[in-house]
Tab-separated table of C-alpha atoms in Angstrom:
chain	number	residue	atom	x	y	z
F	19	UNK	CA	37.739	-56.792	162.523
F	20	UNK	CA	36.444	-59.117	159.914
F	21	UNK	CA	38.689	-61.375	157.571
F	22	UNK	CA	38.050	-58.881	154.921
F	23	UNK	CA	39.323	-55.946	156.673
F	24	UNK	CA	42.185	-57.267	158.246
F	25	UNK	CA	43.232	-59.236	155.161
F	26	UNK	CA	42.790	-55.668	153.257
F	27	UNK	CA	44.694	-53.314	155.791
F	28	UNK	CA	48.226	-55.724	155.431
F	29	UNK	CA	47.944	-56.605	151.836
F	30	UNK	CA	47.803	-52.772	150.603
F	31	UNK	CA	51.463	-52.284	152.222
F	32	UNK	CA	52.800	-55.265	150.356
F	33	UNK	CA	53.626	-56.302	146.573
F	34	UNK	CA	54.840	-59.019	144.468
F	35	UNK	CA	58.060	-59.037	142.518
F	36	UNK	CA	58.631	-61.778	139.932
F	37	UNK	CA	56.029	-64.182	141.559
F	38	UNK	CA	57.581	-63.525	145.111
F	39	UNK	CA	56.347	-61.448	148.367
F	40	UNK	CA	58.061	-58.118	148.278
F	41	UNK	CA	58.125	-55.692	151.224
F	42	UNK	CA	58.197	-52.355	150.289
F	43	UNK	CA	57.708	-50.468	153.793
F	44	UNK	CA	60.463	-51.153	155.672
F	45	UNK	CA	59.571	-48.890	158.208
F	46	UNK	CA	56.514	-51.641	159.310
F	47	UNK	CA	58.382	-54.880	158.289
F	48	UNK	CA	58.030	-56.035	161.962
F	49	UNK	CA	54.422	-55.327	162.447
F	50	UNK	CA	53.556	-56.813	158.708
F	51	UNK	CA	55.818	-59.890	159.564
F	52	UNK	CA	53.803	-60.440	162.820
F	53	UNK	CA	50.541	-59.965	161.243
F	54	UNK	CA	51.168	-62.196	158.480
F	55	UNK	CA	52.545	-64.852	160.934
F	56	UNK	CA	49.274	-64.442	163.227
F	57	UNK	CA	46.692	-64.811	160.005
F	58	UNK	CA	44.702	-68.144	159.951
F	59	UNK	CA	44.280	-70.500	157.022
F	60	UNK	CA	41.372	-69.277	155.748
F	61	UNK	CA	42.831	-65.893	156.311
F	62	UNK	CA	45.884	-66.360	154.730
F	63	UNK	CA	44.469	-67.614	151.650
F	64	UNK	CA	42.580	-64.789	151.376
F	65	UNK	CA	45.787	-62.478	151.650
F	66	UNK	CA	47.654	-64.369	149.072
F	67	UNK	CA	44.418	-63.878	146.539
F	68	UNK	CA	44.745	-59.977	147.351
F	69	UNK	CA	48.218	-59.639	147.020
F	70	UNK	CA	48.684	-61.752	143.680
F	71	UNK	CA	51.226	-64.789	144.978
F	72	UNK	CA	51.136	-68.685	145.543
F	73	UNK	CA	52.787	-69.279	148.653
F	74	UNK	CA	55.300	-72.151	149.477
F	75	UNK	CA	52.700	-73.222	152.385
F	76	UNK	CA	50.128	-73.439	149.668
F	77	UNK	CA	52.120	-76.087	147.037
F	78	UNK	CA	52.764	-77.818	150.126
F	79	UNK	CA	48.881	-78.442	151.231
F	80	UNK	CA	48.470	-79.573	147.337
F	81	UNK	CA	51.208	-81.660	147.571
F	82	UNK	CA	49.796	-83.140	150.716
F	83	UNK	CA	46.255	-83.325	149.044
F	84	UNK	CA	47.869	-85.488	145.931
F	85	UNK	CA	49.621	-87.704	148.392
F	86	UNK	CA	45.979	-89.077	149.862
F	87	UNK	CA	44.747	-90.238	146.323
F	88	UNK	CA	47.639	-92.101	145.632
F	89	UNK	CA	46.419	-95.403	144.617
F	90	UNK	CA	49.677	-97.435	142.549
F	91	UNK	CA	53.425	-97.155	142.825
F	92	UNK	CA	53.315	-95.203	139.388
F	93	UNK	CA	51.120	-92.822	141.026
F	94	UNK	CA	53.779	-92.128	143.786
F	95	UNK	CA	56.180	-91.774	141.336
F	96	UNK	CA	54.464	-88.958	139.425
F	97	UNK	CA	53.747	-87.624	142.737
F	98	UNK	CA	57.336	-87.034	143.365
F	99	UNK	CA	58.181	-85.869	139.848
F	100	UNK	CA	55.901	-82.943	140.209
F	101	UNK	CA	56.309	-82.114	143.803
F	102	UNK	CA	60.232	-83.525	144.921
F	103	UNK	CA	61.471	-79.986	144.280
F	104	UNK	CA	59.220	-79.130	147.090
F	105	UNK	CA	58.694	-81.997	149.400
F	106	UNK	CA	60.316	-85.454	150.272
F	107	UNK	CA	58.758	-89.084	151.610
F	108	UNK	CA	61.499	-89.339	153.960
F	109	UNK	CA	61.628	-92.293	155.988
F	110	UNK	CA	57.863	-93.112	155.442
F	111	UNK	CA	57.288	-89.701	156.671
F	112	UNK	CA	55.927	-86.550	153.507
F	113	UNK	CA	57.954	-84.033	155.073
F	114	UNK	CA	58.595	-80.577	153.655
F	115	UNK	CA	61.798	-79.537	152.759
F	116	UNK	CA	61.376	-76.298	154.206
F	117	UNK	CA	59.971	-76.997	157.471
F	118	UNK	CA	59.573	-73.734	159.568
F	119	UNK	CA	56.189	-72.608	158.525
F	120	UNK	CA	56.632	-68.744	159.033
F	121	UNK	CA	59.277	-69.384	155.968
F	122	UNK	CA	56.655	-71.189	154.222
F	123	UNK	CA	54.324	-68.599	154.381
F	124	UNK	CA	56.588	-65.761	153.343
F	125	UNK	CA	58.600	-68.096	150.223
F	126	UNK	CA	56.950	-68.193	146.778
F	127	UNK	CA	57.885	-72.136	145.112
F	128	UNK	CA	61.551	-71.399	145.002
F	129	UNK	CA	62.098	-70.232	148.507
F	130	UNK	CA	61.903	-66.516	147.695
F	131	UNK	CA	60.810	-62.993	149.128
F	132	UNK	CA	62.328	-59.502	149.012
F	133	UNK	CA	62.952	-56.749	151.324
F	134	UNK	CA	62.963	-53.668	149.720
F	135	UNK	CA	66.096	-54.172	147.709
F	136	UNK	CA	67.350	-57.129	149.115
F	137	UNK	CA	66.543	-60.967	147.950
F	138	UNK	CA	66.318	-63.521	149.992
F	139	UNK	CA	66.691	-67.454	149.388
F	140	UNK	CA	65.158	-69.880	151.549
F	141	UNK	CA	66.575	-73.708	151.157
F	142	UNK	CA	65.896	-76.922	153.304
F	143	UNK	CA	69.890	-75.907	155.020
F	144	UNK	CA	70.757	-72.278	154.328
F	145	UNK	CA	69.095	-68.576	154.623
F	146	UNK	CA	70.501	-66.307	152.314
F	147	UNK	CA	70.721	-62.464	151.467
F	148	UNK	CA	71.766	-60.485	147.998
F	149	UNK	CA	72.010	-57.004	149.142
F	150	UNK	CA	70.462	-55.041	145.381
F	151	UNK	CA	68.190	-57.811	144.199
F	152	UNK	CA	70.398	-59.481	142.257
F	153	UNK	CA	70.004	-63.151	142.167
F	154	UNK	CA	71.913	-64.326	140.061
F	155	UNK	CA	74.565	-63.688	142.358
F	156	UNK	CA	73.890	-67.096	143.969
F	157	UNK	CA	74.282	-70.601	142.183
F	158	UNK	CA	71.668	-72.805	141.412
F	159	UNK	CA	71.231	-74.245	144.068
F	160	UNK	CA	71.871	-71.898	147.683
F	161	UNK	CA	72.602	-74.886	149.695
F	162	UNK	CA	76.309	-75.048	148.112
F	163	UNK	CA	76.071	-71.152	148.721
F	164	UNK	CA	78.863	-69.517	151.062
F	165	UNK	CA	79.416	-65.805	151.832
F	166	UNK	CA	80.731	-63.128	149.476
F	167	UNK	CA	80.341	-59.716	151.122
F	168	UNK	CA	81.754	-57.645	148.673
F	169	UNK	CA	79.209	-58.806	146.524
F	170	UNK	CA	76.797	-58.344	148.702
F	171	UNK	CA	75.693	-62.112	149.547
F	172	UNK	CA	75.084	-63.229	152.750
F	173	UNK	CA	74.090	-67.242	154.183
F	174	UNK	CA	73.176	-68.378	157.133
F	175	UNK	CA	73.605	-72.020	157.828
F	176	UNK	CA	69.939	-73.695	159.140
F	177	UNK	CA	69.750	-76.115	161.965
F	178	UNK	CA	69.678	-80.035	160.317
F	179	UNK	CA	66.471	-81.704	160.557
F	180	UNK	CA	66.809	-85.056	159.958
F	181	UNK	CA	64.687	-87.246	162.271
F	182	UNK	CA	65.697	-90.531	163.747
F	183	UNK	CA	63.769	-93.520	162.534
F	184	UNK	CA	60.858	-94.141	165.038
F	185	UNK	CA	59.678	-97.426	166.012
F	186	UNK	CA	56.015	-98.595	164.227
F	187	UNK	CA	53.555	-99.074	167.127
F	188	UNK	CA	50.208	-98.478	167.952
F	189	UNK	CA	50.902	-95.917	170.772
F	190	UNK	CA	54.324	-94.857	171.580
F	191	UNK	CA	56.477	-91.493	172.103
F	192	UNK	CA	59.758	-90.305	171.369
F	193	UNK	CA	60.660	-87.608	173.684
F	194	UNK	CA	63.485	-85.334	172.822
F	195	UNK	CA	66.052	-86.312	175.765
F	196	UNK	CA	66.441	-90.007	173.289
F	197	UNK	CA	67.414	-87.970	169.910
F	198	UNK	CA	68.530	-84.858	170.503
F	199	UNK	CA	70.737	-82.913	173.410
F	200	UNK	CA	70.106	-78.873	174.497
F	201	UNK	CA	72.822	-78.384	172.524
F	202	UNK	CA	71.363	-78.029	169.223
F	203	UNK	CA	69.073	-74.848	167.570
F	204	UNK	CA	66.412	-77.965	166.462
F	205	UNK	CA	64.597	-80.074	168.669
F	206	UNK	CA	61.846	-82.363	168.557
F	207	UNK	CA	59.924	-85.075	170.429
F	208	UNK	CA	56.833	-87.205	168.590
F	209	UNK	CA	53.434	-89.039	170.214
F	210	UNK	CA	51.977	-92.258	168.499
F	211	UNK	CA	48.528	-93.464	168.960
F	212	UNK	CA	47.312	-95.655	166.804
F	213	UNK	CA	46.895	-94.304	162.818
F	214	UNK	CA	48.130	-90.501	163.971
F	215	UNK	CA	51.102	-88.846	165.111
F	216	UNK	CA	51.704	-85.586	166.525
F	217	UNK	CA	55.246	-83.866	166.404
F	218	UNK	CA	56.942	-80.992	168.409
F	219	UNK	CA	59.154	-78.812	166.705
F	220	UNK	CA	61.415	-76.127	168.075
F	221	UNK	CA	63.516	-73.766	165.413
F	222	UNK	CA	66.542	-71.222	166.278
F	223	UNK	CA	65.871	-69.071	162.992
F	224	UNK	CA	67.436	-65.338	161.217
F	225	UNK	CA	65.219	-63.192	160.462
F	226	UNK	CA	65.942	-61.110	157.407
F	227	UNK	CA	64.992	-57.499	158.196
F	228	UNK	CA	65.637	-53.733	156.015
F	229	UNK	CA	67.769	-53.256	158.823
F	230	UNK	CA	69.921	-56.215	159.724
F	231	UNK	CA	69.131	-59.288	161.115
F	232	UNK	CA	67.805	-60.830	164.010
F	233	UNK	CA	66.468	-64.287	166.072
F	234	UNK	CA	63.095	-65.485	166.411
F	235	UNK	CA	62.159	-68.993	168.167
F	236	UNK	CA	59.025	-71.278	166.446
F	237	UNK	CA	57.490	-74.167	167.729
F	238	UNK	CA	55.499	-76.177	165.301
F	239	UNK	CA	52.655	-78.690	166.342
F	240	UNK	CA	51.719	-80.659	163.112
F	241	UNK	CA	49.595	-84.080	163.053
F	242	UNK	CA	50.452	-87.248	160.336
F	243	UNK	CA	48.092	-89.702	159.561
F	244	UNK	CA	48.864	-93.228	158.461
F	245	UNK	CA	47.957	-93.714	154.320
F	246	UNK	CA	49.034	-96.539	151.716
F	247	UNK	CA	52.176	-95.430	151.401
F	248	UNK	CA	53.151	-92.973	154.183
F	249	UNK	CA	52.524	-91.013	156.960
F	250	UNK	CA	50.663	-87.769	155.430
F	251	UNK	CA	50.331	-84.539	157.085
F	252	UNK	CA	46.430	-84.172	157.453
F	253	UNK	CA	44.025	-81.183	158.961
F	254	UNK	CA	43.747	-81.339	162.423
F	255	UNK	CA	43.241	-79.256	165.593
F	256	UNK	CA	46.400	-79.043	167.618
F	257	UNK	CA	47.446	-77.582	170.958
F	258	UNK	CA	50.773	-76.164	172.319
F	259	UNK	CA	51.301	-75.018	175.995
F	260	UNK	CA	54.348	-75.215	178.197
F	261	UNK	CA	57.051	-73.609	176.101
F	262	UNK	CA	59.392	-72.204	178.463
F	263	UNK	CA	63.048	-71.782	176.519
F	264	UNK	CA	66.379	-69.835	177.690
F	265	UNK	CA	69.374	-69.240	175.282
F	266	UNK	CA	71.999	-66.415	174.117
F	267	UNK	CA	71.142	-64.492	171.089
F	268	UNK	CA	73.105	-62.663	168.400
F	269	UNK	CA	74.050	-59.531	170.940
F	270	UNK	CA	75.523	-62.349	173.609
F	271	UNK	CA	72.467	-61.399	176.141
F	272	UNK	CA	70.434	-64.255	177.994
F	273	UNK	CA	66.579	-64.306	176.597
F	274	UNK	CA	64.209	-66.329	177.076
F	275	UNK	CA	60.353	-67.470	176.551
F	276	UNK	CA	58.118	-68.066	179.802
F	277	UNK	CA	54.823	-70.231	179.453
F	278	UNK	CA	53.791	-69.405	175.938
F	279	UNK	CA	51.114	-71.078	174.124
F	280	UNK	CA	48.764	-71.376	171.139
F	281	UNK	CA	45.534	-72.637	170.982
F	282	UNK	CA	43.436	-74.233	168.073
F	283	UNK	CA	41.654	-71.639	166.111
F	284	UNK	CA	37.922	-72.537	164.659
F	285	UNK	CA	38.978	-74.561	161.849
F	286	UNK	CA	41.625	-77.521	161.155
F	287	UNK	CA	44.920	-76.978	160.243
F	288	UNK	CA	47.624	-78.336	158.942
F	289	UNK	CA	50.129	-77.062	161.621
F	290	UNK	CA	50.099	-75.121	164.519
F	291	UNK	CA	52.672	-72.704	165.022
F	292	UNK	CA	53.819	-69.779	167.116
F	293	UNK	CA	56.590	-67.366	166.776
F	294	UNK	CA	58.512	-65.408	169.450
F	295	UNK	CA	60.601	-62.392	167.789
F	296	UNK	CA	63.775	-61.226	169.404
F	297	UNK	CA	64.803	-58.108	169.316
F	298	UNK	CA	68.829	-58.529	168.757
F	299	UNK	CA	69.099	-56.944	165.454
F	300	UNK	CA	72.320	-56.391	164.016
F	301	UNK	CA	74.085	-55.845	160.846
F	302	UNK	CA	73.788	-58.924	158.839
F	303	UNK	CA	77.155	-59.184	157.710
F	304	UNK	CA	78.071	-59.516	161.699
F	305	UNK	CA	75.188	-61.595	162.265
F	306	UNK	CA	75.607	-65.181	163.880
F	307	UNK	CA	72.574	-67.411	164.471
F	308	UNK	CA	72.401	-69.049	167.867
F	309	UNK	CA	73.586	-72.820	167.870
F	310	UNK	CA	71.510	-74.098	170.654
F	311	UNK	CA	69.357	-73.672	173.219
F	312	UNK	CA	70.520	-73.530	176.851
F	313	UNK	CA	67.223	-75.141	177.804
F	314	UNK	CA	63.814	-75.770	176.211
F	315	UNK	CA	60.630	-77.825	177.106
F	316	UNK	CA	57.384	-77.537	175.510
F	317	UNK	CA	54.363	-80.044	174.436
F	318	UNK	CA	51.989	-80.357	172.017
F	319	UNK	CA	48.674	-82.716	171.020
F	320	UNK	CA	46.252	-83.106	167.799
F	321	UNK	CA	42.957	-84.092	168.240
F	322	UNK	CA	44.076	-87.681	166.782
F	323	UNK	CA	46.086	-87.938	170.024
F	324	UNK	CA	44.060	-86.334	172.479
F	325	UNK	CA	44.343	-86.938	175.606
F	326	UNK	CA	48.233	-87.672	174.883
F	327	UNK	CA	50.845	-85.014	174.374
F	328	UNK	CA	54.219	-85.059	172.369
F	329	UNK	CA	56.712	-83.513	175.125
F	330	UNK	CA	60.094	-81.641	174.646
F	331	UNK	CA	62.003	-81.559	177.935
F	332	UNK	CA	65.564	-80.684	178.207
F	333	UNK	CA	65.879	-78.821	181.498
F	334	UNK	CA	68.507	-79.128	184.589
F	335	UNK	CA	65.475	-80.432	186.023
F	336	UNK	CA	64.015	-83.372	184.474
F	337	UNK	CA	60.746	-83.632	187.281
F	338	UNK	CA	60.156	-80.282	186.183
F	339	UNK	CA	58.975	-81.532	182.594
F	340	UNK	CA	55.471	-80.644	181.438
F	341	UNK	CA	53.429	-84.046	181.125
F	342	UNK	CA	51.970	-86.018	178.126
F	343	UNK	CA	48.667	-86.426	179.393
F	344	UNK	CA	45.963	-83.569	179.670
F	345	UNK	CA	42.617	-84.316	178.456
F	346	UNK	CA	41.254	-81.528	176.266
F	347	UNK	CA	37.557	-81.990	175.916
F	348	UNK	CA	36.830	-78.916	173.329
F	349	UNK	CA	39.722	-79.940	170.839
């Protein structure tokens, strides 16, 4: 199936409300969730033209664009005045307030979508829900947002993501047993080589569905490169293997993820990502997002680090780690 076909066949079940995604089948919110999720770049752009809306993940790769013809401090400045509502240089690092790229992909500018009826708020710490559509049921801002079930709202609290200050080097790693434990829903581990850094990211997420709400698991791979004032996210090709991950979801039962992997598609990317969907549905008002991971391990390179892997390893085990050295020839 070409772009053109495939791009056609999931755009024609979807619409736009007020400059956001809207899903009107409910019936195939799964299947058009997974297919939107498995779309490349170049496909993806192409489905946003058809459908008729700007994606956050697209302000972000013009955000990251502006950031590499920065040439003055006034520059930077004006940089952040247009794009700080959507992205941050946080310790020397342009990182995304949103970070979970299957959010980024279904969020307009302002962190919205809709589900039939239902709006939903994305934010850099909170998920949340206004049964009817009507937004202006949350404040300004949905990070200060809290629960209100008789009127329909419902938030979900998002792992925090602030990284620990890494030490400047030509070639060094930060692997996740030094700044983070299993018990968290967010962990990460970073490789250094030279001018480019690769990071591993793994997300306990809610996903908003027409009929409750359930987990998923994502593992980012995304690549910085070292520019006048910051590390920048550039277009690389990345590579994630290993991911094995165990933890309890929202119906108490033990799941878990064995071996799964992505490899680079034909072009460079930004970020490489995968998503694993659970299947725990349940009412969202009942709803309770998993707080951590029983165990997790996981690596990931860019072609900037290659043959040098950014590992995640928090296992009983620790020999049982994946290692941070494969050579990949083709990347």
């Amino acid at each position: 199936m070409d772009i053109a076909t495939s791009v056609q066949s999931l755009s024609t079940d979807l619409a736009t409300k007020e400059g956001a995604l809207h899903f009107t089948d409910t019936a195939n919110f799964f299947s058009q969730l997974e297919k939107i999720m498995e779309l490349s770049d170049v496909e993806f752009k192409e489905f946003e033209k058809s459908v008729g809306f700007k994606s956050l993940s697209t302000v972000l790769e013009e955000a990251y664009k502006a950031f590499d013809e920065l040439e003055t401090e006034s520059d930077l400045q004006a940089w952040k005045d247009k794009y700080g509502d959507v992205v941050e240089l946080r310790d020397s690092i342009v990182t995304p307030l949103i970070q979970q790229p299957s959010y980024q992909r279904l969020a307009n500018r302002l962190g919205e979508y809709y589900i039939h009826n239902t709006y939903v708020k994305i934010t850099e710490r909170q998920v949340a829900l206004v049964v009817g559509g009507d937004k202006r049921k949350l404040k300004g801002s949905a990070d200060v947002n809290s629960s209100d079930v008789k009127n329909g709202v419902i938030v979900y609290d998002l792992p925090k993501t602030q990284r620990v200050q890494e030490k400047e080097s030509d070639g060094s790693m930060v692997t996740s047993q030094e700044i983070a434990k299993c018990n968290n829903s967010w962990m990460t581990a970073m490789r250094q080589e030279g001018k480019r850094k690769v990071f591993i990211d793994f997300f306990i997420l809610p996903t908003v569905g027409p009929m409750g709400t359930s987990t998923k698991v994502e593992v980012v791979a995304k690549g910085h490169k070292k520019t006048l004032f910051g590390w920048n996210k550039y277009k690389t090709r990345y590579h994630i293997k290993t991911v094995n991950y165990e933890l309890i979801d929202a119906r108490g039962n033990r799941q878990d993820g064995i071996d799964l992997s992505k490899r680079p598609g034909f072009n460079d990317e930004y970020q490489l990502f995968l998503t694993d969907q659970l299947s725990d549905v349940v009412p969202s008002i009942s709803y309770t997002l998993p707080d951590s991971f029983i165990r997790v391990s996981g690596r990931a390179h860019s072609r900037g680090t290659n043959p040098y892997w950014a590992v995640v390893c928090c296992v009983p085990v620790p020999y049982s780690c994946p290692t941070d050295y494969e050579y990949i020839p083709a990347l």
